[in-house]
């Protein structure tokens, strides 16, 4: 609910929507978007102590005050919830003349380009607030210029989702126009195109990015001069009619706004081609979807390929000319190619500024004696940060889309790092508004191109369950109970005569995971779907996932005081499990579809179905260890091979290992991080999307070590909603000594865990402490559960 004051702001903002006259919301040259600059000058006799503005735009804006970028937004919105931002701009003002600019990119409503940038059918900007005694509302005093020099081409092979790459050519000076107010009437329950709500998440934080390592320079200028320029020590002069090319390397994988500043003593021109890449790579198998990557910094044997900006700038004599792409760029490497016009050009400066959600990491991991784990922890956090701008992005380089299947596990990592739930609350709420007529949530949202993945609606329910367990906000959780029931009704309608989920329509993607053998075929063009079961349209995984989530939701309903459907959910789950055992178990393993069609088919078995058999309870607890060991060790004696879990599904595999018993988890742990270690050896500074396609080098679902270190090795998990009761079950066999592990337990609570091995007796002295008192239960390896009551710290001793 919005407050009375917020509603007053909303009413004022709704009355201030403007846009340029005679606008055509399309482009004859295939551009996905167009830029419009809205400016206003303010003359101040003194700088006010406060100058708070409220503003938003459709589709996205950047706010500059006196040439300094001070805000980017709005946070990802859609017609049902369109966010506005609030900022005090007083710190950026000065006495005398001040200039405000909102640079707005409008992605056309009829274009499928710019998928993560949802928009309404109307472009617009709205501003309200005062600077001193000056009303800066957009209905008066503003001028606008439509920028025809920048295009955002569609149809590029390596920019399928974002359409942020620019083609810039000089054009005649555009004419200033006066913005036209919309003056929408919204009486009698009629809604404006944007249903405004205040921003739910904090504004992004900015940090400088170091980009000064040079590879493959081809330039008449000395490499030392380029290094000095890139380090901000001095400018560099490019002679007339010369060409230059160099590959720049950032210290780490970065998501940054980049900015170039040029000048010339005499009028000239410069052409830039800026190619962005996450690392050097070998010849792609199928560009851009199937890649082959090894050492990401091997400039000798690797190629630098990727999307690019192509820019031609006129440089007037004696003036500064700035080029900053509208949206941030993702890169580890950047190839800069320059052609200079008839007169020399001075490159004044280059800046790269990382802009991300303020992660505010409270957690730490200090494990002396291990060559990898602290580095794995560091890279996991960086990967998280690069995939968080104004939502949980699947990969910043290609998509920047928020998927419920991805963000379920990523949200858990975020909770443990910072105890901050604001980004996940935004995600949960937005996914809830995306529900389709059949009851499913959209799989990625907000997204201008809707998509439905069957299982991802179930992962959204897990998001709601996780949030209540970690934060205990019962009132918030209750609001989603009817929609959870609606998702379940969809799956219940698709339970067939065998008692299994089947018959889902073709426009719903039954994606499970990126698996080499689950590629597209002429008959079944969807990728990531188990091969066995495509013809029958019956996939065991979906029945298992449905059963698993039904059980989780039953627990949730009892926690929030809505037990009415809990028994029904558990009954449905048991019926599904009975059908799975009857029809999808060949006596040794669970099959990807029914066991009768799996006979003689080596592609009918996956690690995934063994994992979810354990998680949902279809596997006999006494047989779970054998099932997982056989599936994940691939012993030659077995008659089956198993389709392998990629990084995203390793999170669930590890949950199954843990459920199958301490011995199972501990036995897999020493080797489970081998793919992560291999990525480090290949000079990655963020985790790749998967090792099947190797498309992207930054995907937050790979940050699963955060969860394992905090909840399994350090052993800290919630037993009751809001961390009011805590389980402490450290896996002391997996770590000889732990100097310090800190885990965020909600917004204010922090747990600190450490242990040290005695030199003489080999005993481990274990300590857990809390910022505030909490009810605690402990279990040491091989021991029994012990209730300790309410404690603020506890010392334990374990003898192996």
PDB file of C-alpha atoms in Angstrom, residues 551-693:
ATOM      1  CA  UNK A 551       5.515 -30.214   0.066  1.00  0.00           C
ATOM      2  CA  UNK A 552       7.383 -26.922   0.544  1.00  0.00           C
ATOM      3  CA  UNK A 553       4.175 -24.939   0.057  1.00  0.00           C
ATOM      4  CA  UNK A 554       2.330 -27.104   2.580  1.00  0.00           C
ATOM      5  CA  UNK A 555       4.921 -26.151   5.189  1.00  0.00           C
ATOM      6  CA  UNK A 556       4.588 -22.509   4.195  1.00  0.00           C
ATOM      7  CA  UNK A 557       0.806 -22.491   4.555  1.00  0.00           C
ATOM      8  CA  UNK A 558       1.049 -23.872   8.066  1.00  0.00           C
ATOM      9  CA  UNK A 559       3.687 -21.278   8.966  1.00  0.00           C
ATOM     10  CA  UNK A 560       1.478 -18.370   7.859  1.00  0.00           C
ATOM     11  CA  UNK A 561      -1.687 -19.665   9.496  1.00  0.00           C
ATOM     12  CA  UNK A 562      -3.381 -20.840   6.293  1.00  0.00           C
ATOM     13  CA  UNK A 563      -3.403 -24.625   6.817  1.00  0.00           C
ATOM     14  CA  UNK A 564      -6.569 -25.220   4.793  1.00  0.00           C
ATOM     15  CA  UNK A 565      -4.861 -26.458   1.624  1.00  0.00           C
ATOM     16  CA  UNK A 566      -1.740 -27.912   3.250  1.00  0.00           C
ATOM     17  CA  UNK A 567      -3.181 -31.404   3.648  1.00  0.00           C
ATOM     18  CA  UNK A 568      -4.446 -31.327   0.071  1.00  0.00           C
ATOM     19  CA  UNK A 569      -1.021 -30.310  -1.237  1.00  0.00           C
ATOM     20  CA  UNK A 570       0.666 -33.118   0.649  1.00  0.00           C
ATOM     21  CA  UNK A 571      -1.920 -35.590  -0.616  1.00  0.00           C
ATOM     22  CA  UNK A 572      -1.266 -34.469  -4.209  1.00  0.00           C
ATOM     23  CA  UNK A 573       2.465 -34.847  -3.641  1.00  0.00           C
ATOM     24  CA  UNK A 574       2.074 -38.388  -2.350  1.00  0.00           C
ATOM     25  CA  UNK A 575      -0.086 -39.332  -5.342  1.00  0.00           C
ATOM     26  CA  UNK A 576       2.557 -37.979  -7.708  1.00  0.00           C
ATOM     27  CA  UNK A 577       5.322 -39.819  -5.876  1.00  0.00           C
ATOM     28  CA  UNK A 578       3.370 -43.091  -6.076  1.00  0.00           C
ATOM     29  CA  UNK A 579       2.907 -42.607  -9.839  1.00  0.00           C
ATOM     30  CA  UNK A 580       6.599 -41.749 -10.305  1.00  0.00           C
ATOM     31  CA  UNK A 581       7.656 -44.905  -8.491  1.00  0.00           C
ATOM     32  CA  UNK A 582       5.207 -46.979 -10.524  1.00  0.00           C
ATOM     33  CA  UNK A 583       5.886 -45.616 -14.006  1.00  0.00           C
ATOM     34  CA  UNK A 584       9.260 -43.812 -13.948  1.00  0.00           C
ATOM     35  CA  UNK A 585      11.513 -46.234 -12.059  1.00  0.00           C
ATOM     36  CA  UNK A 586      13.158 -49.157 -13.846  1.00  0.00           C
ATOM     37  CA  UNK A 587      14.120 -50.948 -10.657  1.00  0.00           C
ATOM     38  CA  UNK A 588      17.509 -49.288 -10.488  1.00  0.00           C
ATOM     39  CA  UNK A 589      17.171 -45.654 -11.590  1.00  0.00           C
ATOM     40  CA  UNK A 590      14.517 -43.058 -12.261  1.00  0.00           C
ATOM     41  CA  UNK A 591      13.949 -42.431 -15.962  1.00  0.00           C
ATOM     42  CA  UNK A 592      13.456 -39.088 -17.702  1.00  0.00           C
ATOM     43  CA  UNK A 593      10.016 -40.227 -18.842  1.00  0.00           C
ATOM     44  CA  UNK A 594       8.120 -43.465 -18.297  1.00  0.00           C
ATOM     45  CA  UNK A 595      10.322 -46.528 -17.890  1.00  0.00           C
ATOM     46  CA  UNK A 596       8.660 -48.419 -20.738  1.00  0.00           C
ATOM     47  CA  UNK A 597       9.994 -46.004 -23.383  1.00  0.00           C
ATOM     48  CA  UNK A 598      13.419 -45.822 -21.712  1.00  0.00           C
ATOM     49  CA  UNK A 599      14.337 -49.409 -22.569  1.00  0.00           C
ATOM     50  CA  UNK A 600      17.391 -49.452 -24.827  1.00  0.00           C
ATOM     51  CA  UNK A 601      17.639 -45.656 -24.801  1.00  0.00           C
ATOM     52  CA  UNK A 602      20.895 -44.406 -23.276  1.00  0.00           C
ATOM     53  CA  UNK A 603      19.579 -40.827 -23.360  1.00  0.00           C
ATOM     54  CA  UNK A 604      16.647 -41.672 -21.081  1.00  0.00           C
ATOM     55  CA  UNK A 605      18.543 -41.142 -17.813  1.00  0.00           C
ATOM     56  CA  UNK A 606      19.740 -37.977 -16.120  1.00  0.00           C
ATOM     57  CA  UNK A 607      21.359 -36.884 -12.906  1.00  0.00           C
ATOM     58  CA  UNK A 608      18.471 -34.440 -12.624  1.00  0.00           C
ATOM     59  CA  UNK A 609      15.841 -37.112 -12.072  1.00  0.00           C
ATOM     60  CA  UNK A 610      17.955 -38.913  -9.490  1.00  0.00           C
ATOM     61  CA  UNK A 611      18.428 -35.586  -7.670  1.00  0.00           C
ATOM     62  CA  UNK A 612      14.760 -34.660  -7.637  1.00  0.00           C
ATOM     63  CA  UNK A 613      13.756 -38.214  -6.768  1.00  0.00           C
ATOM     64  CA  UNK A 614      15.696 -37.696  -3.541  1.00  0.00           C
ATOM     65  CA  UNK A 615      14.372 -34.169  -2.973  1.00  0.00           C
ATOM     66  CA  UNK A 616      10.698 -34.961  -3.560  1.00  0.00           C
ATOM     67  CA  UNK A 617      10.799 -38.265  -1.637  1.00  0.00           C
ATOM     68  CA  UNK A 618      10.320 -40.666  -4.546  1.00  0.00           C
ATOM     69  CA  UNK A 619      13.653 -42.302  -3.757  1.00  0.00           C
ATOM     70  CA  UNK A 620      13.744 -44.634  -0.791  1.00  0.00           C
ATOM     71  CA  UNK A 621      15.879 -42.885   1.877  1.00  0.00           C
ATOM     72  CA  UNK A 622      17.879 -46.069   2.339  1.00  0.00           C
ATOM     73  CA  UNK A 623      18.705 -46.106  -1.375  1.00  0.00           C
ATOM     74  CA  UNK A 624      19.379 -42.381  -1.916  1.00  0.00           C
ATOM     75  CA  UNK A 625      23.119 -42.625  -1.358  1.00  0.00           C
ATOM     76  CA  UNK A 626      23.503 -45.425  -3.902  1.00  0.00           C
ATOM     77  CA  UNK A 627      21.309 -43.624  -6.418  1.00  0.00           C
ATOM     78  CA  UNK A 628      23.345 -40.411  -6.269  1.00  0.00           C
ATOM     79  CA  UNK A 629      26.743 -42.090  -6.195  1.00  0.00           C
ATOM     80  CA  UNK A 630      25.960 -44.146  -9.267  1.00  0.00           C
ATOM     81  CA  UNK A 631      24.530 -41.161 -11.163  1.00  0.00           C
ATOM     82  CA  UNK A 632      27.380 -38.790 -10.358  1.00  0.00           C
ATOM     83  CA  UNK A 633      30.392 -41.093 -10.474  1.00  0.00           C
ATOM     84  CA  UNK A 634      29.454 -42.714 -13.822  1.00  0.00           C
ATOM     85  CA  UNK A 635      31.019 -46.062 -13.009  1.00  0.00           C
ATOM     86  CA  UNK A 636      31.891 -48.054 -16.178  1.00  0.00           C
ATOM     87  CA  UNK A 637      29.998 -51.083 -14.823  1.00  0.00           C
ATOM     88  CA  UNK A 638      26.692 -49.209 -15.146  1.00  0.00           C
ATOM     89  CA  UNK A 639      24.658 -49.868 -18.259  1.00  0.00           C
ATOM     90  CA  UNK A 640      23.407 -46.276 -18.323  1.00  0.00           C
ATOM     91  CA  UNK A 641      25.034 -42.909 -18.847  1.00  0.00           C
ATOM     92  CA  UNK A 642      23.452 -39.912 -17.186  1.00  0.00           C
ATOM     93  CA  UNK A 643      22.818 -36.468 -18.641  1.00  0.00           C
ATOM     94  CA  UNK A 644      24.792 -34.153 -16.390  1.00  0.00           C
ATOM     95  CA  UNK A 645      23.649 -31.301 -14.176  1.00  0.00           C
ATOM     96  CA  UNK A 646      25.129 -27.975 -15.192  1.00  0.00           C
ATOM     97  CA  UNK A 647      26.053 -25.261 -12.679  1.00  0.00           C
ATOM     98  CA  UNK A 648      22.486 -24.115 -12.010  1.00  0.00           C
ATOM     99  CA  UNK A 649      21.334 -27.638 -11.204  1.00  0.00           C
ATOM    100  CA  UNK A 650      24.375 -28.377  -9.035  1.00  0.00           C
ATOM    101  CA  UNK A 651      22.645 -26.274  -6.377  1.00  0.00           C
ATOM    102  CA  UNK A 652      19.844 -28.855  -6.266  1.00  0.00           C
ATOM    103  CA  UNK A 653      22.278 -31.751  -6.575  1.00  0.00           C
ATOM    104  CA  UNK A 654      24.042 -30.495  -3.457  1.00  0.00           C
ATOM    105  CA  UNK A 655      20.685 -30.272  -1.665  1.00  0.00           C
ATOM    106  CA  UNK A 656      20.110 -33.910  -2.566  1.00  0.00           C
ATOM    107  CA  UNK A 657      23.611 -34.888  -1.361  1.00  0.00           C
ATOM    108  CA  UNK A 658      22.854 -33.168   1.938  1.00  0.00           C
ATOM    109  CA  UNK A 659      19.476 -34.859   2.308  1.00  0.00           C
ATOM    110  CA  UNK A 660      21.002 -38.254   1.505  1.00  0.00           C
ATOM    111  CA  UNK A 661      23.281 -37.966   4.528  1.00  0.00           C
ATOM    112  CA  UNK A 662      26.500 -36.476   5.832  1.00  0.00           C
ATOM    113  CA  UNK A 663      28.625 -39.229   4.346  1.00  0.00           C
ATOM    114  CA  UNK A 664      27.238 -38.582   0.855  1.00  0.00           C
ATOM    115  CA  UNK A 665      27.699 -34.816   1.037  1.00  0.00           C
ATOM    116  CA  UNK A 666      31.174 -35.042   2.534  1.00  0.00           C
ATOM    117  CA  UNK A 667      32.307 -37.562  -0.078  1.00  0.00           C
ATOM    118  CA  UNK A 668      31.274 -35.358  -3.018  1.00  0.00           C
ATOM    119  CA  UNK A 669      32.480 -32.064  -1.551  1.00  0.00           C
ATOM    120  CA  UNK A 670      36.229 -32.409  -2.329  1.00  0.00           C
ATOM    121  CA  UNK A 671      35.597 -32.772  -6.073  1.00  0.00           C
ATOM    122  CA  UNK A 672      32.406 -30.775  -6.570  1.00  0.00           C
ATOM    123  CA  UNK A 673      34.344 -27.514  -6.985  1.00  0.00           C
ATOM    124  CA  UNK A 674      36.669 -28.821  -9.695  1.00  0.00           C
ATOM    125  CA  UNK A 675      34.807 -26.949 -12.476  1.00  0.00           C
ATOM    126  CA  UNK A 676      35.090 -23.724 -10.437  1.00  0.00           C
ATOM    127  CA  UNK A 677      38.806 -24.301  -9.919  1.00  0.00           C
ATOM    128  CA  UNK A 678      39.186 -24.878 -13.647  1.00  0.00           C
ATOM    129  CA  UNK A 679      37.505 -21.529 -14.321  1.00  0.00           C
ATOM    130  CA  UNK A 680      39.993 -19.816 -12.023  1.00  0.00           C
ATOM    131  CA  UNK A 681      42.871 -21.509 -13.828  1.00  0.00           C
ATOM    132  CA  UNK A 682      41.420 -20.164 -17.091  1.00  0.00           C
ATOM    133  CA  UNK A 683      41.617 -16.613 -15.709  1.00  0.00           C
ATOM    134  CA  UNK A 684      37.927 -16.006 -15.221  1.00  0.00           C
ATOM    135  CA  UNK A 685      37.046 -13.403 -12.600  1.00  0.00           C
ATOM    136  CA  UNK A 686      33.327 -14.278 -12.677  1.00  0.00           C
ATOM    137  CA  UNK A 687      31.594 -17.643 -13.143  1.00  0.00           C
ATOM    138  CA  UNK A 688      30.608 -18.749 -16.634  1.00  0.00           C
ATOM    139  CA  UNK A 689      27.008 -19.615 -17.475  1.00  0.00           C
ATOM    140  CA  UNK A 690      27.739 -23.302 -18.009  1.00  0.00           C
ATOM    141  CA  UNK A 691      30.420 -25.558 -19.471  1.00  0.00           C
ATOM    142  CA  UNK A 692      28.095 -26.865 -22.195  1.00  0.00           C
ATOM    143  CA  UNK A 693      27.586 -23.771 -24.341  1.00  0.00           C
TER     144      UNK A 693
END
